[in-house]
């Protein structure tokens, strides 16, 4: 009888601990950062928040549209590369760091055709988004969307 009571007490004590551990180790949501803002500070903040999410365990991906897709250009405008305070790097630099850590970066499917350009103008590793696949990422059950 005493053995049964001790076993029940042990289960009662460890059950809440195991629930806390499993909640803590549960998969982080997938993050999709959609960036279209032309402003360098907004672009930088989008990269900072995406980087922080990755550091906290989220799998992220970045979709660049409109003027923000200029971040993906090999010959990017000065606003994409100009260092921002307090980090001392530009939005493109932080985006490249995210890419080096495995974060996919894509430009909107209509970006290059409307520039009369091909994918050769993009940084190595940046691809053109496929709308059905991107819609799948946006609609995924565990997705969180940051939109700038």
PDB file of C-alpha atoms in Angstrom:
ATOM      1  CA  UNK A   1       0.000   0.000   0.000  1.00  0.00           C
ATOM      2  CA  UNK A   2       2.791   2.434   0.912  1.00  0.00           C
ATOM      3  CA  UNK A   3       4.534   1.576  -2.366  1.00  0.00           C
ATOM      4  CA  UNK A   4       1.354   2.446  -4.313  1.00  0.00           C
ATOM      5  CA  UNK A   5       0.988   5.779  -2.492  1.00  0.00           C
ATOM      6  CA  UNK A   6       4.627   6.679  -3.169  1.00  0.00           C
ATOM      7  CA  UNK A   7       4.225   5.802  -6.859  1.00  0.00           C
ATOM      8  CA  UNK A   8       1.087   7.959  -7.102  1.00  0.00           C
ATOM      9  CA  UNK A   9       2.853  10.855  -5.373  1.00  0.00           C
ATOM     10  CA  UNK A  10       5.817  10.555  -7.736  1.00  0.00           C
ATOM     11  CA  UNK A  11       3.510  10.640 -10.765  1.00  0.00           C
ATOM     12  CA  UNK A  12       1.645  13.644  -9.353  1.00  0.00           C
ATOM     13  CA  UNK A  13       4.902  15.540  -8.908  1.00  0.00           C
ATOM     14  CA  UNK A  14       6.550  14.636 -12.222  1.00  0.00           C
ATOM     15  CA  UNK A  15       3.519  14.961 -14.521  1.00  0.00           C
ATOM     16  CA  UNK A  16       3.379  18.774 -14.367  1.00  0.00           C
ATOM     17  CA  UNK A  17       7.158  18.903 -14.876  1.00  0.00           C
ATOM     18  CA  UNK A  18       7.011  16.718 -17.969  1.00  0.00           C
ATOM     19  CA  UNK A  19       4.160  18.842 -19.373  1.00  0.00           C
ATOM     20  CA  UNK A  20       6.247  21.974 -18.853  1.00  0.00           C
ATOM     21  CA  UNK A  21       9.252  20.398 -20.547  1.00  0.00           C
ATOM     22  CA  UNK A  22       7.215  19.203 -23.522  1.00  0.00           C
ATOM     23  CA  UNK A  23       5.614  22.646 -23.913  1.00  0.00           C
ATOM     24  CA  UNK A  24       9.054  24.240 -23.787  1.00  0.00           C
ATOM     25  CA  UNK A  25      10.504  21.875 -26.384  1.00  0.00           C
ATOM     26  CA  UNK A  26       7.467  22.028 -28.672  1.00  0.00           C
ATOM     27  CA  UNK A  27       8.209  23.114 -32.231  1.00  0.00           C
ATOM     28  CA  UNK A  28       8.397  26.839 -32.735  1.00  0.00           C
ATOM     29  CA  UNK A  29       6.088  28.292 -35.371  1.00  0.00           C
ATOM     30  CA  UNK A  30       7.370  28.769 -38.894  1.00  0.00           C
ATOM     31  CA  UNK A  31       7.889  32.429 -39.726  1.00  0.00           C
ATOM     32  CA  UNK A  32       7.240  34.027 -43.096  1.00  0.00           C
ATOM     33  CA  UNK A  33       8.511  37.593 -43.356  1.00  0.00           C
ATOM     34  CA  UNK A  34       6.831  39.455 -46.214  1.00  0.00           C
ATOM     35  CA  UNK A  35       8.704  42.665 -46.947  1.00  0.00           C
ATOM     36  CA  UNK A  36       7.628  45.265 -49.500  1.00  0.00           C
ATOM     37  CA  UNK A  37       8.464  48.524 -47.689  1.00  0.00           C
ATOM     38  CA  UNK A  38      10.930  50.789 -49.498  1.00  0.00           C
ATOM     39  CA  UNK A  39      12.285  52.399 -46.313  1.00  0.00           C
ATOM     40  CA  UNK A  40      15.725  51.116 -45.208  1.00  0.00           C
ATOM     41  CA  UNK A  41      14.897  51.336 -41.500  1.00  0.00           C
ATOM     42  CA  UNK A  42      11.738  49.287 -41.979  1.00  0.00           C
ATOM     43  CA  UNK A  43      13.679  46.760 -44.041  1.00  0.00           C
ATOM     44  CA  UNK A  44      16.311  46.588 -41.311  1.00  0.00           C
ATOM     45  CA  UNK A  45      13.722  46.035 -38.589  1.00  0.00           C
ATOM     46  CA  UNK A  46      12.158  43.227 -40.628  1.00  0.00           C
ATOM     47  CA  UNK A  47      15.562  41.533 -40.812  1.00  0.00           C
ATOM     48  CA  UNK A  48      16.272  42.126 -37.110  1.00  0.00           C
ATOM     49  CA  UNK A  49      12.965  40.571 -36.037  1.00  0.00           C
ATOM     50  CA  UNK A  50      13.429  37.665 -38.417  1.00  0.00           C
ATOM     51  CA  UNK A  51      16.943  37.098 -37.067  1.00  0.00           C
ATOM     52  CA  UNK A  52      15.701  37.186 -33.478  1.00  0.00           C
ATOM     53  CA  UNK A  53      12.976  34.671 -34.338  1.00  0.00           C
ATOM     54  CA  UNK A  54      15.560  32.341 -35.872  1.00  0.00           C
ATOM     55  CA  UNK A  55      17.782  32.713 -32.799  1.00  0.00           C
ATOM     56  CA  UNK A  56      14.789  31.681 -30.686  1.00  0.00           C
ATOM     57  CA  UNK A  57      14.317  28.504 -32.697  1.00  0.00           C
ATOM     58  CA  UNK A  58      11.876  29.436 -35.449  1.00  0.00           C
ATOM     59  CA  UNK A  59      12.368  28.306 -39.036  1.00  0.00           C
ATOM     60  CA  UNK A  60      11.999  31.394 -41.193  1.00  0.00           C
ATOM     61  CA  UNK A  61      11.718  32.377 -44.829  1.00  0.00           C
ATOM     62  CA  UNK A  62      11.653  35.815 -46.429  1.00  0.00           C
ATOM     63  CA  UNK A  63       9.520  37.016 -49.348  1.00  0.00           C
ATOM     64  CA  UNK A  64      10.667  40.309 -50.909  1.00  0.00           C
ATOM     65  CA  UNK A  65       8.228  42.242 -53.079  1.00  0.00           C
ATOM     66  CA  UNK A  66       8.173  45.602 -54.805  1.00  0.00           C
ATOM     67  CA  UNK A  67      10.933  48.018 -53.795  1.00  0.00           C
ATOM     68  CA  UNK A  68      12.089  45.752 -50.960  1.00  0.00           C
ATOM     69  CA  UNK A  69      13.073  43.120 -53.540  1.00  0.00           C
ATOM     70  CA  UNK A  70      15.941  45.442 -54.453  1.00  0.00           C
ATOM     71  CA  UNK A  71      17.637  43.987 -51.350  1.00  0.00           C
ATOM     72  CA  UNK A  72      18.113  40.797 -53.363  1.00  0.00           C
ATOM     73  CA  UNK A  73      20.011  42.473 -56.193  1.00  0.00           C
ATOM     74  CA  UNK A  74      23.722  41.940 -56.725  1.00  0.00           C
ATOM     75  CA  UNK A  75      23.857  45.623 -57.641  1.00  0.00           C
ATOM     76  CA  UNK A  76      21.588  46.787 -54.822  1.00  0.00           C
ATOM     77  CA  UNK A  77      20.844  50.452 -54.175  1.00  0.00           C
ATOM     78  CA  UNK A  78      22.859  52.244 -51.481  1.00  0.00           C
ATOM     79  CA  UNK A  79      19.883  52.154 -49.106  1.00  0.00           C
ATOM     80  CA  UNK A  80      20.130  48.351 -49.022  1.00  0.00           C
ATOM     81  CA  UNK A  81      23.764  48.349 -48.004  1.00  0.00           C
ATOM     82  CA  UNK A  82      24.117  51.545 -45.962  1.00  0.00           C
ATOM     83  CA  UNK A  83      24.891  50.657 -42.330  1.00  0.00           C
ATOM     84  CA  UNK A  84      22.063  51.304 -39.894  1.00  0.00           C
ATOM     85  CA  UNK A  85      22.497  52.149 -36.228  1.00  0.00           C
ATOM     86  CA  UNK A  86      22.998  50.536 -33.789  1.00  0.00           C
ATOM     87  CA  UNK A  87      24.159  47.346 -35.559  1.00  0.00           C
ATOM     88  CA  UNK A  88      26.397  49.033 -38.123  1.00  0.00           C
ATOM     89  CA  UNK A  89      25.217  46.838 -41.012  1.00  0.00           C
ATOM     90  CA  UNK A  90      22.708  47.357 -43.784  1.00  0.00           C
ATOM     91  CA  UNK A  91      19.508  45.395 -44.372  1.00  0.00           C
ATOM     92  CA  UNK A  92      21.109  43.392 -47.185  1.00  0.00           C
ATOM     93  CA  UNK A  93      23.987  42.395 -44.873  1.00  0.00           C
ATOM     94  CA  UNK A  94      21.582  41.053 -42.258  1.00  0.00           C
ATOM     95  CA  UNK A  95      19.565  39.292 -44.957  1.00  0.00           C
ATOM     96  CA  UNK A  96      22.751  37.616 -46.219  1.00  0.00           C
ATOM     97  CA  UNK A  97      23.548  36.489 -42.684  1.00  0.00           C
ATOM     98  CA  UNK A  98      20.084  34.945 -42.407  1.00  0.00           C
ATOM     99  CA  UNK A  99      20.646  33.195 -45.741  1.00  0.00           C
ATOM    100  CA  UNK A 100      23.973  31.811 -44.518  1.00  0.00           C
ATOM    101  CA  UNK A 101      22.091  30.299 -41.582  1.00  0.00           C
ATOM    102  CA  UNK A 102      19.635  28.531 -43.879  1.00  0.00           C
ATOM    103  CA  UNK A 103      16.799  31.056 -44.197  1.00  0.00           C
ATOM    104  CA  UNK A 104      15.394  30.949 -47.752  1.00  0.00           C
ATOM    105  CA  UNK A 105      14.941  34.315 -49.460  1.00  0.00           C
ATOM    106  CA  UNK A 106      12.665  34.708 -52.459  1.00  0.00           C
ATOM    107  CA  UNK A 107      11.529  37.613 -54.590  1.00  0.00           C
ATOM    108  CA  UNK A 108       7.923  37.914 -55.734  1.00  0.00           C
ATOM    109  CA  UNK A 109       7.210  36.150 -59.001  1.00  0.00           C
ATOM    110  CA  UNK A 110       6.311  39.433 -60.718  1.00  0.00           C
ATOM    111  CA  UNK A 111       9.405  41.361 -59.584  1.00  0.00           C
ATOM    112  CA  UNK A 112      11.907  40.354 -62.267  1.00  0.00           C
ATOM    113  CA  UNK A 113       9.504  40.443 -65.255  1.00  0.00           C
ATOM    114  CA  UNK A 114       8.519  43.996 -64.320  1.00  0.00           C
ATOM    115  CA  UNK A 115      12.199  45.002 -64.163  1.00  0.00           C
ATOM    116  CA  UNK A 116      12.850  43.362 -67.532  1.00  0.00           C
ATOM    117  CA  UNK A 117      15.513  41.308 -65.742  1.00  0.00           C
ATOM    118  CA  UNK A 118      16.333  37.662 -65.266  1.00  0.00           C
ATOM    119  CA  UNK A 119      17.440  35.753 -62.172  1.00  0.00           C
ATOM    120  CA  UNK A 120      21.095  36.504 -62.972  1.00  0.00           C
ATOM    121  CA  UNK A 121      20.687  39.933 -61.316  1.00  0.00           C
ATOM    122  CA  UNK A 122      19.876  38.299 -57.958  1.00  0.00           C
ATOM    123  CA  UNK A 123      22.324  37.447 -55.214  1.00  0.00           C
ATOM    124  CA  UNK A 124      23.449  33.846 -55.180  1.00  0.00           C
ATOM    125  CA  UNK A 125      20.958  31.838 -53.148  1.00  0.00           C
ATOM    126  CA  UNK A 126      17.969  34.118 -53.756  1.00  0.00           C
ATOM    127  CA  UNK A 127      15.227  32.523 -55.821  1.00  0.00           C
ATOM    128  CA  UNK A 128      11.969  33.531 -57.438  1.00  0.00           C
ATOM    129  CA  UNK A 129       8.908  32.584 -55.387  1.00  0.00           C
ATOM    130  CA  UNK A 130       6.433  30.131 -56.831  1.00  0.00           C
ATOM    131  CA  UNK A 131       2.989  31.427 -55.835  1.00  0.00           C
ATOM    132  CA  UNK A 132       1.418  27.998 -55.059  1.00  0.00           C
ATOM    133  CA  UNK A 133       4.362  27.014 -52.831  1.00  0.00           C
ATOM    134  CA  UNK A 134       4.467  30.410 -51.096  1.00  0.00           C
ATOM    135  CA  UNK A 135       0.715  30.267 -50.479  1.00  0.00           C
ATOM    136  CA  UNK A 136       1.312  26.902 -48.828  1.00  0.00           C
ATOM    137  CA  UNK A 137       3.896  28.445 -46.486  1.00  0.00           C
ATOM    138  CA  UNK A 138       1.558  31.322 -45.642  1.00  0.00           C
ATOM    139  CA  UNK A 139      -1.362  28.993 -44.940  1.00  0.00           C
ATOM    140  CA  UNK A 140       0.555  26.379 -42.975  1.00  0.00           C
ATOM    141  CA  UNK A 141      -1.042  25.592 -39.632  1.00  0.00           C
ATOM    142  CA  UNK A 142       2.028  26.625 -37.643  1.00  0.00           C
ATOM    143  CA  UNK A 143       2.862  29.730 -39.735  1.00  0.00           C
ATOM    144  CA  UNK A 144       3.321  33.199 -38.335  1.00  0.00           C
ATOM    145  CA  UNK A 145       3.468  36.070 -40.800  1.00  0.00           C
ATOM    146  CA  UNK A 146       5.398  39.302 -40.337  1.00  0.00           C
ATOM    147  CA  UNK A 147       4.430  41.830 -42.967  1.00  0.00           C
ATOM    148  CA  UNK A 148       6.242  45.095 -43.571  1.00  0.00           C
TER     149      UNK A 148
END
